[in-house]
Amino acid sequence: MRTLTSLLILVALVTCQRTRAQGEPAIVPNAQPVGPQKPVQQYYVEDGGAHGGILESIVVPPKLNAPFTLLLETEWVRGLPDGGSIATVNERRIARDAEGRIYMERWYLVPKDGKVKSEMTAIQISDSSNHTLYSCFMLDPKKRCVLVTYTPSPNAVFKFQGPPTGPLPDGMGEAIHEDLGTQLVSGVETIGTRHIVIYNAGLFGNDRKMTIEREFWYSSKLGFNLLSRRSDPRIGTQTFTATNLILSEPDPKLFDLPEGFQIVDRRRTAPPEY
């Protein structure tokens, strides 16, 4: 299995009454998350972040012969100085066919109270055999699909690997790894792990120890997490849950570009050779 370094897919968003899209997703190879911890084999996907926050959503590899369709539910809860909280949510469809092509929607994050209706901002369609990734911006009056090179191979492994239990280097703190056993998520068996990192005071300007916790329920059958939770006092708690999971071929029309959209080709390098 080929180990991949971090990839950051950014959809720049800001918050007004709902989270608004501000531009085209940009792919930044070898990007790392903020902070000293540098996990491997993990792709970071911003799925409606605001004010510099990054949502660590699930990432779907172009695995062959493992088709599905699901609805991904996202909840982001951030604490307020007065003890209150802000909760935003969205739901988006993701599908993959037996050839490893992936269809993914992007939707606004909206307040959890249900008074603001979410809207789809983009559709992304990737094809590892042709090394293409199309990002089609549904609210763009120019109706554009931006084409960039898609590098993951069908044998890519998208799995978080935190530091092993024990002290972190340079006296930064300590890490704890926990195996949580197995459970069914949307009817599929998953293996659970919890990664806890306790950073010492002063590392970020923090006046006390700070704990960051990540929990994953990974399906080896599908090759990605069906349930993911991240708790970080700097950004709050993010939960991603796969629901309405169907283990069969999705509608092939999903992989057609939206009618009337023009392609903007931004590929700069030749596709990788596996």
Steps between C-alpha positions, in 0.01 A plus 500: 500500500634837410535748784392852417603822663246756609280674245295809582191567291388850584162657440540852641194588702394777735204516734213743486154364577617186326844392386566647156732370230764749390688340214623188331640201689879500482711185528818551700734197494693412816312752715501447876239593761563780746692390810797276572320169447554363150292185441568294192275325246225753566333735255361822645185628336341832582127442486365840599762647731488860613734754657806285430352179641555178311252216500667159490230324302509139380699436184400239245773318302448384138478137613398256227205260521355663813206711376270689733277801547460676835388817670767659718369693800732768638468681833743766625455631856716792615509639851447866587682695774178537699451122517255476209562332167442531126387187314501480120405201284465376145427182306661407169493207262809298416519209255764274349463251217681169446756676280600724789343819367381726782209745507491745789275794581588813700229682698486805722529445872191655661379548860371179654165657595372426148381853425754556221489270197831370370600522133736288291808704408703253295519153348834321479556203269830313503632222278828334598535317166501831311663697787226764487317696767217732397364758746178649368374811679123488508448865605753643256314709237772407250422128551857373520652160574866534596715204392816407691718190516378228737794308645369226737526148362243219549723341765534822701455471877313785667536411866600718792808390689568704809811475717538183711430504872779673683677836526508737204838624374667810644288492813183607317276272704371145474287283272252224580377245243189292581344211311120513534404167345236465231148632440252526215462840337219515242500120501872466417761369744757759605810498720527781754810687616547804721805727483554742790780757503566706811715804430696666776435858606674770297519310173240716324501782751259288706520558876406140586513154348280454191341175386408417139301182441420320174277194469457296182284204400664359189353260245763285332232385256444852369840648584396805704352614832123467531508697826757762591516738797756767584504701823738794527454791743623742231229412248236297681361154424446368146300184432454329162258209470424289191126427470266354236782276379420290191761244390425485129580685179388865510311668219758539217354842416657634819838491326388721213596867524207737559331603177602840366825528701830592335830334591790711627813284466754579773716191474868593515683169517481162333298233686698273733623158394415215736 
